[in-house]
Coordinates of C-alpha atoms in Angstrom, one line a residue:
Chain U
X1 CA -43.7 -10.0 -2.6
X2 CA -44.9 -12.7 0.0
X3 CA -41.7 -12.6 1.8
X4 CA -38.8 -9.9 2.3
X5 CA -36.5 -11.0 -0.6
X6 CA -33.0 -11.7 0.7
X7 CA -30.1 -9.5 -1.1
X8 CA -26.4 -11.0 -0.3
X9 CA -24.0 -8.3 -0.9
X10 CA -20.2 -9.5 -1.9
X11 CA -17.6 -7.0 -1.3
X12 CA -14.6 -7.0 0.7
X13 CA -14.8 -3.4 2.1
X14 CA -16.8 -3.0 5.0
X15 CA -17.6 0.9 4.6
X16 CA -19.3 -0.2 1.0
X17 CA -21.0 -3.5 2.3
X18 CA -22.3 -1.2 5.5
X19 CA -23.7 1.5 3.6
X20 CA -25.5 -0.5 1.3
X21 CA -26.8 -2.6 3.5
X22 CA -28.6 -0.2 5.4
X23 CA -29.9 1.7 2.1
X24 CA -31.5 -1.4 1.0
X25 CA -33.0 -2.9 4.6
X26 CA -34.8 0.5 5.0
X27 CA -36.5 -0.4 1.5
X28 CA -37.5 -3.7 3.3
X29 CA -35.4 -6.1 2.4
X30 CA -33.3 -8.6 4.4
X31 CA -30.0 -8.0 4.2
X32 CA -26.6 -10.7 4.3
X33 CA -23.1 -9.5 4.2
X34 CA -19.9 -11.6 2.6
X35 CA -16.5 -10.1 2.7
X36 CA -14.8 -12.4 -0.3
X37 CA -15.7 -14.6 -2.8
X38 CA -14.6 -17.1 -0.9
X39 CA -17.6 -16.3 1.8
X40 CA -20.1 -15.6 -0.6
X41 CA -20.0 -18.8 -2.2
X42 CA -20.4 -20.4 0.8
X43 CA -23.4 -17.8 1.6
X44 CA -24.9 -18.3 -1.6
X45 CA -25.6 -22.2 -0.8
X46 CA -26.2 -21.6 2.5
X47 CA -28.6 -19.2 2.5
X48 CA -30.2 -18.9 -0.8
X49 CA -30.3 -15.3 -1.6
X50 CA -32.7 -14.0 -3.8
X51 CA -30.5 -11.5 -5.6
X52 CA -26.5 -11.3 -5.1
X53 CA -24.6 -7.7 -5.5
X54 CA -21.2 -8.6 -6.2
X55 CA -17.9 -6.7 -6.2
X56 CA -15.1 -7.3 -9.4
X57 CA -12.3 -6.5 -7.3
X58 CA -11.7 -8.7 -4.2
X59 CA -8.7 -10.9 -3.0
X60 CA -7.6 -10.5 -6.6
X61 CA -8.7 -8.4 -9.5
X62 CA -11.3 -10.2 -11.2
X63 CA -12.0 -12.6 -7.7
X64 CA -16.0 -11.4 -8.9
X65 CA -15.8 -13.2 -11.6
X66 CA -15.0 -16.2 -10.3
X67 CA -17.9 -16.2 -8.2
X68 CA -20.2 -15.5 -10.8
X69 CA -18.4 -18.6 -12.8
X70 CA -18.8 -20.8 -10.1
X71 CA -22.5 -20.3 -9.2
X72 CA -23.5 -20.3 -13.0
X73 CA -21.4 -23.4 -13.8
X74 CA -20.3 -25.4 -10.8
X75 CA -22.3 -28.3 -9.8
X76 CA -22.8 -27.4 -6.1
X77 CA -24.8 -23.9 -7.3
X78 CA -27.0 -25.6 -9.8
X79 CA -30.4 -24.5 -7.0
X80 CA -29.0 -20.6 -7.8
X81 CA -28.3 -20.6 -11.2
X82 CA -31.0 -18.2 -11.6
X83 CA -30.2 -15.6 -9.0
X84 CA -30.2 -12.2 -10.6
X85 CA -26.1 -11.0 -10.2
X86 CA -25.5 -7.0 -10.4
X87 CA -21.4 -6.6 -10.7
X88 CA -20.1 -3.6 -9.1
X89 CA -17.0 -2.2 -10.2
X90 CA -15.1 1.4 -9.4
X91 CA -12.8 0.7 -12.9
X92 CA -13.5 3.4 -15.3
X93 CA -13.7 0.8 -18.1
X94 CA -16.7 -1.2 -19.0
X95 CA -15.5 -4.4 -17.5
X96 CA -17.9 -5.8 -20.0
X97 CA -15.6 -4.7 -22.7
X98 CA -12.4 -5.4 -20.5
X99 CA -13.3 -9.0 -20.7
X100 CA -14.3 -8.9 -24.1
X101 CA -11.5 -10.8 -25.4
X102 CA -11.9 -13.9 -23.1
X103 CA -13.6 -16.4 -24.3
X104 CA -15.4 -16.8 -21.1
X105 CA -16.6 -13.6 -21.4
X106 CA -19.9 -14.8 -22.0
X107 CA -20.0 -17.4 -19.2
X108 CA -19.5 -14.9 -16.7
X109 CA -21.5 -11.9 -17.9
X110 CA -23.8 -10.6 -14.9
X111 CA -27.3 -9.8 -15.4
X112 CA -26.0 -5.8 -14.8
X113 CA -23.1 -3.6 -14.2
X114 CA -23.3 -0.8 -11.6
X115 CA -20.4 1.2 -11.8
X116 CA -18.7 2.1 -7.7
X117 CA -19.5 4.5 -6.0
X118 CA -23.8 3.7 -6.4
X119 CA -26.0 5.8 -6.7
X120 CA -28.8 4.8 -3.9
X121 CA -31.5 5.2 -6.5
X122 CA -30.7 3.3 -9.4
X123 CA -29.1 0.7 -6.9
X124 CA -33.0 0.0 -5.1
X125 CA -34.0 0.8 -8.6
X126 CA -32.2 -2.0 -10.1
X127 CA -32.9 -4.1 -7.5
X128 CA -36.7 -4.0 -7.5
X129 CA -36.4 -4.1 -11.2
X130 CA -34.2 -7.8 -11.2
X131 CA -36.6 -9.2 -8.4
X132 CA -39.2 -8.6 -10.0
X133 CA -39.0 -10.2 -13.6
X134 CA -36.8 -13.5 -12.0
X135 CA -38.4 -16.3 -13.4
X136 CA -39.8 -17.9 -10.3
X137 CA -38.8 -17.2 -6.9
X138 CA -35.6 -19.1 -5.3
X139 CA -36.5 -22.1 -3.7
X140 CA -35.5 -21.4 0.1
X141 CA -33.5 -24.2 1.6
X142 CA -35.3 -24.1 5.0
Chain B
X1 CA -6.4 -4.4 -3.7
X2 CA -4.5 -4.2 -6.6
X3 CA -5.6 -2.7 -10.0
X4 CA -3.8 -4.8 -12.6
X5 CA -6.8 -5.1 -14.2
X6 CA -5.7 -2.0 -16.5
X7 CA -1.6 -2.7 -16.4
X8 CA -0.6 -2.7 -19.4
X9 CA 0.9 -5.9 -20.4
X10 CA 4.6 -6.8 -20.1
X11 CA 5.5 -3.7 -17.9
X12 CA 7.5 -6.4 -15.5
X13 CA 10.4 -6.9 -17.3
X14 CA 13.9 -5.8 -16.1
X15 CA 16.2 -3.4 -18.7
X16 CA 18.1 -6.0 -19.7
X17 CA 19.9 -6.6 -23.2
X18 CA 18.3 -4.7 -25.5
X19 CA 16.6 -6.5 -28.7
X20 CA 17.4 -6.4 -32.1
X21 CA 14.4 -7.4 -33.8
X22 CA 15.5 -6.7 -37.2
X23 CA 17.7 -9.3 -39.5
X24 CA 21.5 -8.1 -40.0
X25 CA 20.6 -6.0 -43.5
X26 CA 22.9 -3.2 -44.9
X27 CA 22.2 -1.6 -47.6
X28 CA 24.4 0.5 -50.3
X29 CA 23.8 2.9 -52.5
X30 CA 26.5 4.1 -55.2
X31 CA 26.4 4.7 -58.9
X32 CA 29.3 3.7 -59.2
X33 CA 29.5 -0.5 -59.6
X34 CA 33.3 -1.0 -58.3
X35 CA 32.4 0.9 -55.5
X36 CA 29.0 -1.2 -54.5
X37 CA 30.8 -4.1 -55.3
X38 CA 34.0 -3.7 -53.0
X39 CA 31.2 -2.7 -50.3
X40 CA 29.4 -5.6 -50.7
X41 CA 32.1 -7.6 -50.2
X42 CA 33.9 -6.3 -47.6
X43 CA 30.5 -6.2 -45.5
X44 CA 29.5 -9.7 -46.1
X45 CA 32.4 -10.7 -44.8
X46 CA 31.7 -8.6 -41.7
X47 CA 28.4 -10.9 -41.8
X48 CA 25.5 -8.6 -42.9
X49 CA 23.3 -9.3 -45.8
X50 CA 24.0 -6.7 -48.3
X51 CA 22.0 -5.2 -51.0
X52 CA 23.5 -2.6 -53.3
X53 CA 21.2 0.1 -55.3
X54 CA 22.9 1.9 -58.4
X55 CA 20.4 5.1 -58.0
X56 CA 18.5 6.7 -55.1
X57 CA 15.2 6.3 -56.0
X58 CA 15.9 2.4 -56.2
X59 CA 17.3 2.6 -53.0
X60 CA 14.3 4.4 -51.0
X61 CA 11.6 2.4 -53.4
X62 CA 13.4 -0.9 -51.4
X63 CA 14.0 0.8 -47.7
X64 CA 10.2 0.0 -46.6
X65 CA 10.5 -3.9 -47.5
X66 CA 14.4 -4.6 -46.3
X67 CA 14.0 -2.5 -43.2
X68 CA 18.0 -2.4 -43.1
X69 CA 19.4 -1.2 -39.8
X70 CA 22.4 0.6 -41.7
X71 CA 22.7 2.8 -44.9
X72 CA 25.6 3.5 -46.9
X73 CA 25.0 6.1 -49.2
X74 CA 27.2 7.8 -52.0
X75 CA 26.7 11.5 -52.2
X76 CA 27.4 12.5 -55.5
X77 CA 24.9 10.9 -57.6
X78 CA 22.9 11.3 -61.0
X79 CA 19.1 11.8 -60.0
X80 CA 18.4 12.4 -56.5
X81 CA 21.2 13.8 -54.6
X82 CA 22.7 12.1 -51.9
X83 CA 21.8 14.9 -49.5
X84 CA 18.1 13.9 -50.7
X85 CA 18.5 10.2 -50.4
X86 CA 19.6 10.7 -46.4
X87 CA 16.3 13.3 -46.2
X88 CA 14.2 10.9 -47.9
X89 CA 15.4 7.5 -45.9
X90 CA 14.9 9.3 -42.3
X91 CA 11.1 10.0 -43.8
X92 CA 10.2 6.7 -44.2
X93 CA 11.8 5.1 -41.6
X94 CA 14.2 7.1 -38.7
X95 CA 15.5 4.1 -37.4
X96 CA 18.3 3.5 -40.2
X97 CA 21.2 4.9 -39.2
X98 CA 23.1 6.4 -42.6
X99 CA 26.7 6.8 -42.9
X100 CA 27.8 8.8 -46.0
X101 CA 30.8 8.0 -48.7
X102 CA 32.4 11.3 -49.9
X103 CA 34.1 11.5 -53.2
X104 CA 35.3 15.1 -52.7
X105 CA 36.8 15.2 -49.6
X106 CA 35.5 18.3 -48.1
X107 CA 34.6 19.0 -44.6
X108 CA 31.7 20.8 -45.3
X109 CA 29.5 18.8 -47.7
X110 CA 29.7 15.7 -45.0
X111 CA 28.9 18.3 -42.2
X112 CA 25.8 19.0 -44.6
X113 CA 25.4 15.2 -44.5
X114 CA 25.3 14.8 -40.9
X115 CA 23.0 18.1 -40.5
X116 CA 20.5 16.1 -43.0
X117 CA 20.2 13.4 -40.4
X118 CA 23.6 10.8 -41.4
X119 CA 25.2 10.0 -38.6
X120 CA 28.9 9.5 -39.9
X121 CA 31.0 9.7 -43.8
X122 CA 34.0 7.7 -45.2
X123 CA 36.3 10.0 -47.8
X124 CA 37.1 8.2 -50.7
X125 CA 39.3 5.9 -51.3
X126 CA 38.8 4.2 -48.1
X127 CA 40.2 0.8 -46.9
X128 CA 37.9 -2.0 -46.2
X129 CA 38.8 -1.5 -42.1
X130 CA 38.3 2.0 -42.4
X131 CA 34.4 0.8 -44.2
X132 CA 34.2 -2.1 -41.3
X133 CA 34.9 1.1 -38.8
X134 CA 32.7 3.1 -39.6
X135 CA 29.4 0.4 -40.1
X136 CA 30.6 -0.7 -36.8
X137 CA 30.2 2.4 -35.3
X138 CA 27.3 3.3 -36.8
X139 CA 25.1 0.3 -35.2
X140 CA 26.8 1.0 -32.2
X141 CA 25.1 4.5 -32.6
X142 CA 22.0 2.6 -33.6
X143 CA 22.2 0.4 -30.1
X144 CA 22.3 3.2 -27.6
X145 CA 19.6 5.0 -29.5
X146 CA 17.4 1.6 -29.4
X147 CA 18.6 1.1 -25.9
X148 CA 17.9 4.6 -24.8
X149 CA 14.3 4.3 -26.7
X150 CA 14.0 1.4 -24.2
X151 CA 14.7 2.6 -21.2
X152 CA 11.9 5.7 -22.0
X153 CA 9.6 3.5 -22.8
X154 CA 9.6 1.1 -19.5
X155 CA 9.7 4.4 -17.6
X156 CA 6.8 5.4 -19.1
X157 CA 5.0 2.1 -18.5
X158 CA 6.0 2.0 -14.8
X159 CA 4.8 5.6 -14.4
X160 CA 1.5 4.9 -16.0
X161 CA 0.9 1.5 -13.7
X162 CA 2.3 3.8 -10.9
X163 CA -0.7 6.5 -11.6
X164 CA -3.3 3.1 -12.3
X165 CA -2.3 2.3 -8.6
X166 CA -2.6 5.4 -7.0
X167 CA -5.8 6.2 -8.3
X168 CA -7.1 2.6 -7.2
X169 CA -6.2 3.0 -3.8
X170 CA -7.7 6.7 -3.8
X171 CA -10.6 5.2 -5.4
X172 CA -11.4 3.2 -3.1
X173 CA -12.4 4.8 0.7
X174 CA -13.7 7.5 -1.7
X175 CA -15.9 5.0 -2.7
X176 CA -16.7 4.0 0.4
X177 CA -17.3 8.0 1.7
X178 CA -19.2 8.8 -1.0
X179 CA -21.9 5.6 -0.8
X180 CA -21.9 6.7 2.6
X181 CA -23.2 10.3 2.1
X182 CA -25.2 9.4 -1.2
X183 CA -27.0 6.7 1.7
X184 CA -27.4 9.6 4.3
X185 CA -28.7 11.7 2.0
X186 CA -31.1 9.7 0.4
X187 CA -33.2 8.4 3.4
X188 CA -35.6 10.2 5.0
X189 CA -34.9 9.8 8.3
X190 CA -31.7 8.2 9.3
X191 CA -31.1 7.0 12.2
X192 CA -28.8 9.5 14.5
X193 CA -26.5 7.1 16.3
X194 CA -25.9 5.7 12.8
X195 CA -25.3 8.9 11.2
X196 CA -23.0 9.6 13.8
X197 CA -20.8 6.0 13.3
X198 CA -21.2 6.2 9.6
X199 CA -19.5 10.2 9.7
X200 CA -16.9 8.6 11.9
X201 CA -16.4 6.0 9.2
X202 CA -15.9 8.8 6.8
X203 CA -13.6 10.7 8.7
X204 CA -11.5 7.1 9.2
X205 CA -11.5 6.7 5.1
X206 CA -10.2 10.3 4.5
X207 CA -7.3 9.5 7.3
X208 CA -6.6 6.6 4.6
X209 CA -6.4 9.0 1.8
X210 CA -4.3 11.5 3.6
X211 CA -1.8 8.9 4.7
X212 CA -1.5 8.1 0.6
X213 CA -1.0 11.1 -0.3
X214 CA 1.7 11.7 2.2
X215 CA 3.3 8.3 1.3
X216 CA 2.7 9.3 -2.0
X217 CA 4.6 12.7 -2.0
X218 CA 7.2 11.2 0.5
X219 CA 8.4 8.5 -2.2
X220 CA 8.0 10.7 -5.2
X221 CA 10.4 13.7 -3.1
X222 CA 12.7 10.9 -2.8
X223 CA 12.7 9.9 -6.1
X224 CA 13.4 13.7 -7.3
X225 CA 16.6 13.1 -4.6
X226 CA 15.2 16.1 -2.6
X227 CA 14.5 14.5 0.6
X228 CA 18.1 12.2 1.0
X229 CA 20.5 14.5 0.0
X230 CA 21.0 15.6 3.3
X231 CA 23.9 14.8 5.0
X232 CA 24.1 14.9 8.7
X233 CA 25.2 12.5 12.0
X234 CA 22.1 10.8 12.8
X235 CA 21.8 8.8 16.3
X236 CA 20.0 5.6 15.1
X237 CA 19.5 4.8 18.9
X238 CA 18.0 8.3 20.0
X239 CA 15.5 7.9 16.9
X240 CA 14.8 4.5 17.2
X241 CA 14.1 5.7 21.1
X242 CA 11.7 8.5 20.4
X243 CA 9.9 6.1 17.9
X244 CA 9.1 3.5 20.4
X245 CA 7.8 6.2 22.9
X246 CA 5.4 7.5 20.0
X247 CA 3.9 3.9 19.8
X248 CA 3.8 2.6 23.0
X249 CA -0.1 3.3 23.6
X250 CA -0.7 1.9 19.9
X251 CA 1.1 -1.2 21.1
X252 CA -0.6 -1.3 24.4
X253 CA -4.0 -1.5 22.9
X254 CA -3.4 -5.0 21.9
X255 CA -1.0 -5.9 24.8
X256 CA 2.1 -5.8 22.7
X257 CA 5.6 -5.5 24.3
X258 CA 7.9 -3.0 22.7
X259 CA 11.9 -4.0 23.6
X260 CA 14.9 -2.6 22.6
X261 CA 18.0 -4.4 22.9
X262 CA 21.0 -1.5 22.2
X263 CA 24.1 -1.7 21.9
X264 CA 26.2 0.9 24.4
X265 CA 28.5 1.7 21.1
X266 CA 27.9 5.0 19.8
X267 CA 25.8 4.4 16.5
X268 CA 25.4 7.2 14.1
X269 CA 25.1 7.1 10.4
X270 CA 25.1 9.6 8.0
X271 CA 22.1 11.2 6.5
X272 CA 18.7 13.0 6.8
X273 CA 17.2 12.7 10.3
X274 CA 13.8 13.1 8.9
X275 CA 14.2 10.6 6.1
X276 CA 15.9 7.7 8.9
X277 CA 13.0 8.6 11.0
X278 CA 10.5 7.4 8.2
X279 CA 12.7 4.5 7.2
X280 CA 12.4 3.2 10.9
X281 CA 8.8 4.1 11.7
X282 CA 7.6 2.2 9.0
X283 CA 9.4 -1.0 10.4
X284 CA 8.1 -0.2 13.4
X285 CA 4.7 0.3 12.8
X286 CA 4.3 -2.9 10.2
X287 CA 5.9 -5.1 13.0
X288 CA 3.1 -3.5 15.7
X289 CA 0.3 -3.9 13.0
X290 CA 0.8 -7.0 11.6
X291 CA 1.8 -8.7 15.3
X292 CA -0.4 -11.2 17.6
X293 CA -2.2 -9.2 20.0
X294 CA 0.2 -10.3 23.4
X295 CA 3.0 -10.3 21.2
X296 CA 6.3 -8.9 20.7
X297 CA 8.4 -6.2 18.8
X298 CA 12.4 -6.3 19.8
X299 CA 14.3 -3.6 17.7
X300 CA 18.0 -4.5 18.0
X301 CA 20.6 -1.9 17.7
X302 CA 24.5 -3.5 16.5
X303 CA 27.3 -2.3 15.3
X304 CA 30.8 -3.7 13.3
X305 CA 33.5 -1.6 12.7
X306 CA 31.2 -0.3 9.5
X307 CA 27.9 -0.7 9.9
X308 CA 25.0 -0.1 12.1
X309 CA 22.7 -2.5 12.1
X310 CA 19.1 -2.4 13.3
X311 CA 16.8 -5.2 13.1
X312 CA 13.2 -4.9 13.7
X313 CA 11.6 -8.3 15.0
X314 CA 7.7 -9.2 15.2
X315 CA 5.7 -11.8 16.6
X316 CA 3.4 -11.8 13.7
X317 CA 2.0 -13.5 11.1
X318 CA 5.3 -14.3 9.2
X319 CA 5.3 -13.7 5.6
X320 CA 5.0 -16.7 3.1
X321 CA 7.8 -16.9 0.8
X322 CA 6.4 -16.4 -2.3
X323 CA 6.0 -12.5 -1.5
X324 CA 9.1 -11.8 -0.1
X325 CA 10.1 -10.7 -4.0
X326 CA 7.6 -8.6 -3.8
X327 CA 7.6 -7.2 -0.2
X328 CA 9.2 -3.9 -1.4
X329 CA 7.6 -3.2 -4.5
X330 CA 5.1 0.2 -4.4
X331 CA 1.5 -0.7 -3.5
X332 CA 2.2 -4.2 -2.7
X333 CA 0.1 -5.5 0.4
X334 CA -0.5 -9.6 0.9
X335 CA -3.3 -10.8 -0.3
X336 CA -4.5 -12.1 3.2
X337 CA -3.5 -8.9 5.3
X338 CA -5.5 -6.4 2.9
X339 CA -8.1 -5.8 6.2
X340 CA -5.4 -4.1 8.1
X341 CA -5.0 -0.5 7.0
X342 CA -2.1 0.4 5.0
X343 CA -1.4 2.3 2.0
X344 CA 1.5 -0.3 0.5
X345 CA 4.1 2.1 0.1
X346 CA 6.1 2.1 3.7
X347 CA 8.5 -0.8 2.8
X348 CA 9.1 0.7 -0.5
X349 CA 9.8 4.3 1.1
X350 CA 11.8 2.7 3.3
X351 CA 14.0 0.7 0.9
X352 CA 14.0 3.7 -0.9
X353 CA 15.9 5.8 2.2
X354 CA 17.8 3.2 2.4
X355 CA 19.2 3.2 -1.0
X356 CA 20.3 6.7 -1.5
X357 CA 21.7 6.1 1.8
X358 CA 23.9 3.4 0.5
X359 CA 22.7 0.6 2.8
X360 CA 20.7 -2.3 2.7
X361 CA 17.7 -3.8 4.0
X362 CA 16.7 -7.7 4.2
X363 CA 13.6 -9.6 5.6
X364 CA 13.8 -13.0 7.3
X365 CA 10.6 -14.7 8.0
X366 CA 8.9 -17.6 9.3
X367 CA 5.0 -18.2 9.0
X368 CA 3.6 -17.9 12.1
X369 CA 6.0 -16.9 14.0
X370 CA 7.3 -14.0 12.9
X371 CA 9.6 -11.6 10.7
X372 CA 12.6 -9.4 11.0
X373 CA 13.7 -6.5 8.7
X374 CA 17.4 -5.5 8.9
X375 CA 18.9 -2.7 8.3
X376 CA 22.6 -2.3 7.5
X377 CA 23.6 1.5 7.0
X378 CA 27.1 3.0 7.3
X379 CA 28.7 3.7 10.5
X380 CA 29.0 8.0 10.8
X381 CA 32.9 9.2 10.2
X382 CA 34.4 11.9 11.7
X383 CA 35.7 14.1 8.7
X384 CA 39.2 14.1 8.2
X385 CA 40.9 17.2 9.6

C-alpha cells in the first residue's frame, strides 16, 4: 500500500469507536471517528475513506442500514460506492437473516458481518483482507 | 439504544375487548330429530348459525371444518356415547365449550359430564329460556377463558421484550469492556497512560451495568409489591432535603443552582421512606443531568388540604412532545439524549412508587427551556383513635 489506507469507523459509543481505533492505527492505518449515521455520511464524502466499519444499531435500530443504503444508492455517494463496508452488530441473530424478508435486503447487504464485541484479530484480519482485493483504490478528494 | 430489532410484533397493544375471531356457530348433537329440531330453532332465534348431527361420529367428523364456539351434546346415544363425544371434541379442538342435555336426570352422570371436560347440562324437558340460559352462559364461560388466555399471552410478550431490553443495554458497555481488554491484550506494547484511561473506561462501563442491575431489581421488587407495601409517615421535605445535599457537588460541577421553595406546612405522606427516596432522586438527578450547565433545578414543596405536591423544575433541554407518551415507559431514553448516561428505567421506577402509593405524577415541558415533573401523593393522616 503506497499510502496509509484510511478506515472510518461508525458507531455511536465512544468506548467501542476508541478501542478500535487504537487496535487498528497500531497496524498502520489512519484512523477517523463518526458517532451517527448522520456524521458518517457526511465523513464519508468528506474524507473519502478507504474502508468504512459501521455499527447496525445507532440513533435507531437499523440507523446502519441506512447509511449503507445511502452511500450505495444515493446520488451524492456515487465516488464511494465501492468502499468495502464491515457491519457490526452485538444482536445474536444474523442480521443477514433478520432482514431477509425485506425486499431491500439485498440493496443494503455489507460486504461482511462482524458480530460485537470483535475480536482484534479477525477485525485487522478482515480489514487487510477487504483492502486488499478492492477493485482500485478510492480516488482521494484532495 | 433500543433493541426492537427482535420485539416481537404487535406486543403494543392495550388489553382491551377481547376478539372473537370465530363466526357465531353452535352446533347440536342428538339422535333424537324433535329434539335437534326444537334446538335449532330456538338458537337461531338467539342468532347463531346452527348445525344439528344425529350421531357422534358425524358430529366430531364436522367439529375441525365448523370450528363452533359452543357444543350441545345429547348423552345418551346409539354409537359413541355422549361421555365420548365431550372426550373426543376437547381432543380436536379445547376451545368449544360443551354443555350437555340429560335425559335421565341424575346428578351424577352430568357430574361425569363436567369431569370429561363439559362445562354445564340441561335435564330434559327443558324450556327454550332455560336452552338460551345455559348457551348463554356457556360462551360467557368461553369469554373469560379467551380473555384470560389474552391477558397471559401479552404478559408473556411484555416479559420477553422486557428481557430483549435488559440484555441490550447489558450488552452494550460489555461490549465496550470487552473490545477494550481483547485490544490490551492483543498489542504488544500498549501504551501505559492509555492502559491506564482505557481501565478507567472499563471501570466507568461496569458502574453502568451495576446501576442496571440495581434499577433492574428495584422495579422488578416493586413489581412483586415487596418494596411499597410499607406503610409509614414520610417527611417529603426532610427527604427532598437530604437529596439536594447528596447532589450539590454533582450540580456544582456544571454551575447548576439547586433551590427549594417549601412550604412551612407540615408535609408527610404515607409510605416507604426508601421507596419515596428513589421516587425523588430520580427527578432529581434527570433534572441535574439533562440541565444547561449555569442552569437551574427548583424543587417545590405544596400542599392542599389532600395532597402534597412536589414539583421538580429544570432548565434543560425540554422534552419534545412526541415522547411525552413514552417518557415513563421501561428503557425508554430520547433519541437525542442517548450520550448522557442513563439506564432508562428511573422515570418508570418512579411512576411505579408512585402508583402503589396511590398518587400521580405529570410532566410539563417546553423545548428549550425546560420541564417539570409533579408529584401529587396523599397528605399523611393521623389514625383515628
Amino acid at each position: 500500500m503506497s499510502a496509509r489506507a484510511t478506515v472510518l469507523v461508525i458507531d455511536d459509543d465512544q468506548d467501542c469507536r476508541a478501542s478500535i481505533r487504537y487496535l487498528l492505527e497500531d497496524r498502520g492505518y489512519s484512523v477517523i471517528e463518526a458517532g451517527g449515521a448522520r456524521e458518517g455520511l457526511k465523513k464519508v464524502t468528506e474524507q473519502r475513506p478507504d474502508l468504512i466499519l459501521l455499527d447496525v444499531m445507532m440513533e435507531c435500530d437499523s440507523a446502519g442500514y441506512s447509511v449503507a443504503h445511502a452511500i450505495k444508492y444515493r446520488e451524492e455517494f456515487s465516488g464511494c460506492r465501492n468502499v468495502p463496508v464491515i457491519m457490526l452488530s452485538s444482536i445474536q441473530e444474523s442480521p443477514d437473516q433478520l432482514f431477509a424478508m425485506s425486499p431491500e435486503s439485498e440493496m443494503i447487504r455489507p460486504d461482511l458481518y462482524l458480530a460485537k464485541p470483535l475480536d482484534a484479530t479477525a477485525l485487522t484480519d478482515a480489514v487487510e483482507r477487504l483492502l486488499e482485493v478492492r477493485p482500485s483504490p478510492a480516488v482521494k478528494a484532495s | 439504544m433500543s433493541a426492537s430489532v427482535t420485539r416481537p410484533a404487535g406486543t403494543e397493544q392495550g388489553s382491551g375487548v377481547v376478539q372473537e375471531t370465530r363466526p357465531q356457530t353452535v352446533i347440536v348433537i342428538d339422535d333424537d330429530r324433535a329434539m335437534r329440531l326444537s334446538c335449532q330453532k330456538v338458537l337461531s332465534k338467539a342468532g347463531f348459525a346452527v348445525e344439528t348431527f344425529e350421531t357422534g361420529s358425524a358430529g366430531l367428523e364436522a367439529i375441525a371444518t365448523l370450528k363452533p364456539i359452543l357444543a350441545v351434546v345429547d348423552l345418551k346415544m346409539p354409537g359413541i356415547s355422549g361421555m365420548e363425544v365431550i372426550a373426543r371434541i376437547h381432543e380436536i379442538d379445547p376451545q368449544v365449550v360443551i354443555v350437555v342435555i340429560t335425559g335421565y336426570a341424575t346428578i351424577d352422570t352430568a357430574v361425569e359430564a363436567i369431569k370429561s371436560g363439559a362445562y354445564d347440562f340441561v335435564p330434559k324437558p327443558f324450556s327454550p329460556d332455560e336452552l338460551r340460559l345455559i348457551v348463554n352462559r356457556g360462551l360467557e364461560h368461553r369469554r373469560l377463558i379467551l380473555a384470560s388466555h389474552q391477558a397471559e399471552m401479552e404478559r408473556e410478550l411484555l416479559k420477553r421484550r422486557f428481557i430483549t431490553f435488559v440484555s441490550h443495554q447489558l450488552q452494550t458497555p460489555l461490549v465496550a469492556i470487552h473490545q477494550y481488554l481483547d485490544v490490551l491484550r492483543h498489542l504488544e506494547s500498549p501504551d501505559p497512560a492509555k492502559t491506564r484511561e482505557w481501565l478507567d473506561r472499563c471501570l466507568t462501563r461496569t458502574e453502568e451495568i451495576q446501576a442496571i442491575i440495581k434499577d433492574w431489581l428495584t422495579l422488578s421488587k416493586l413489581e412483586g409489591g415487596t418494596l411499597a407495601g410499607q406503610r409509614v409517615k414520610v417527611d417529603v421535605k426532610r427527604i427532598l432535603a437530604e437529596i439536594l445535599g447528596s447532589y450539590e457537588v454533582l450540580a456544582g460541577e456544571d454551575s447548576l443552582t439547586l433551590e427549594q421553595q417549601f412550604t412551612e406546612q407540615d408535609c408527610c405522606v404515607a409510605g416507604d421512606p426508601s421507596c419515596v427516596g428513589v421516587l425523588f432522586d430520580n427527578l432529581i438527578v434527570n433534572a441535574i443531568k439533562y440541565n444547561k450547565p449555569g442552569g437551574k433545578v427548583t424543587v417545590t414543596v405544596e400542599r392542599t388540604p389532600d395532597e402534597i405536591v412536589v414539583s421538580v423544575g429544570d432548565t434543560g433541554i425540554g422534552i419534545p412532545e412526541k415522547y411525552r407518551q413514552m417518557l415513563f415507559q421501561e428503557f425508554f431514553r430520547i433519541q437525542e439524549e442517548r450520550k448522557t448516561p442513563g439506564t432508562g428505567l428511573g422515570l418508570a421506577i418512579s411512576k411505579r412508587v408512585v402508583s402503589e402509593m396511590g398518587g400521580s405524577i405529570s410532566v410539563e415541558s417546553e423545548v428549550g427551556v425546560g420541564s417539570t415533573f409533579r408529584v401529587r401523593l396523599l397528605a399523611w393522616r393521623e389514625p383515628q383513635q
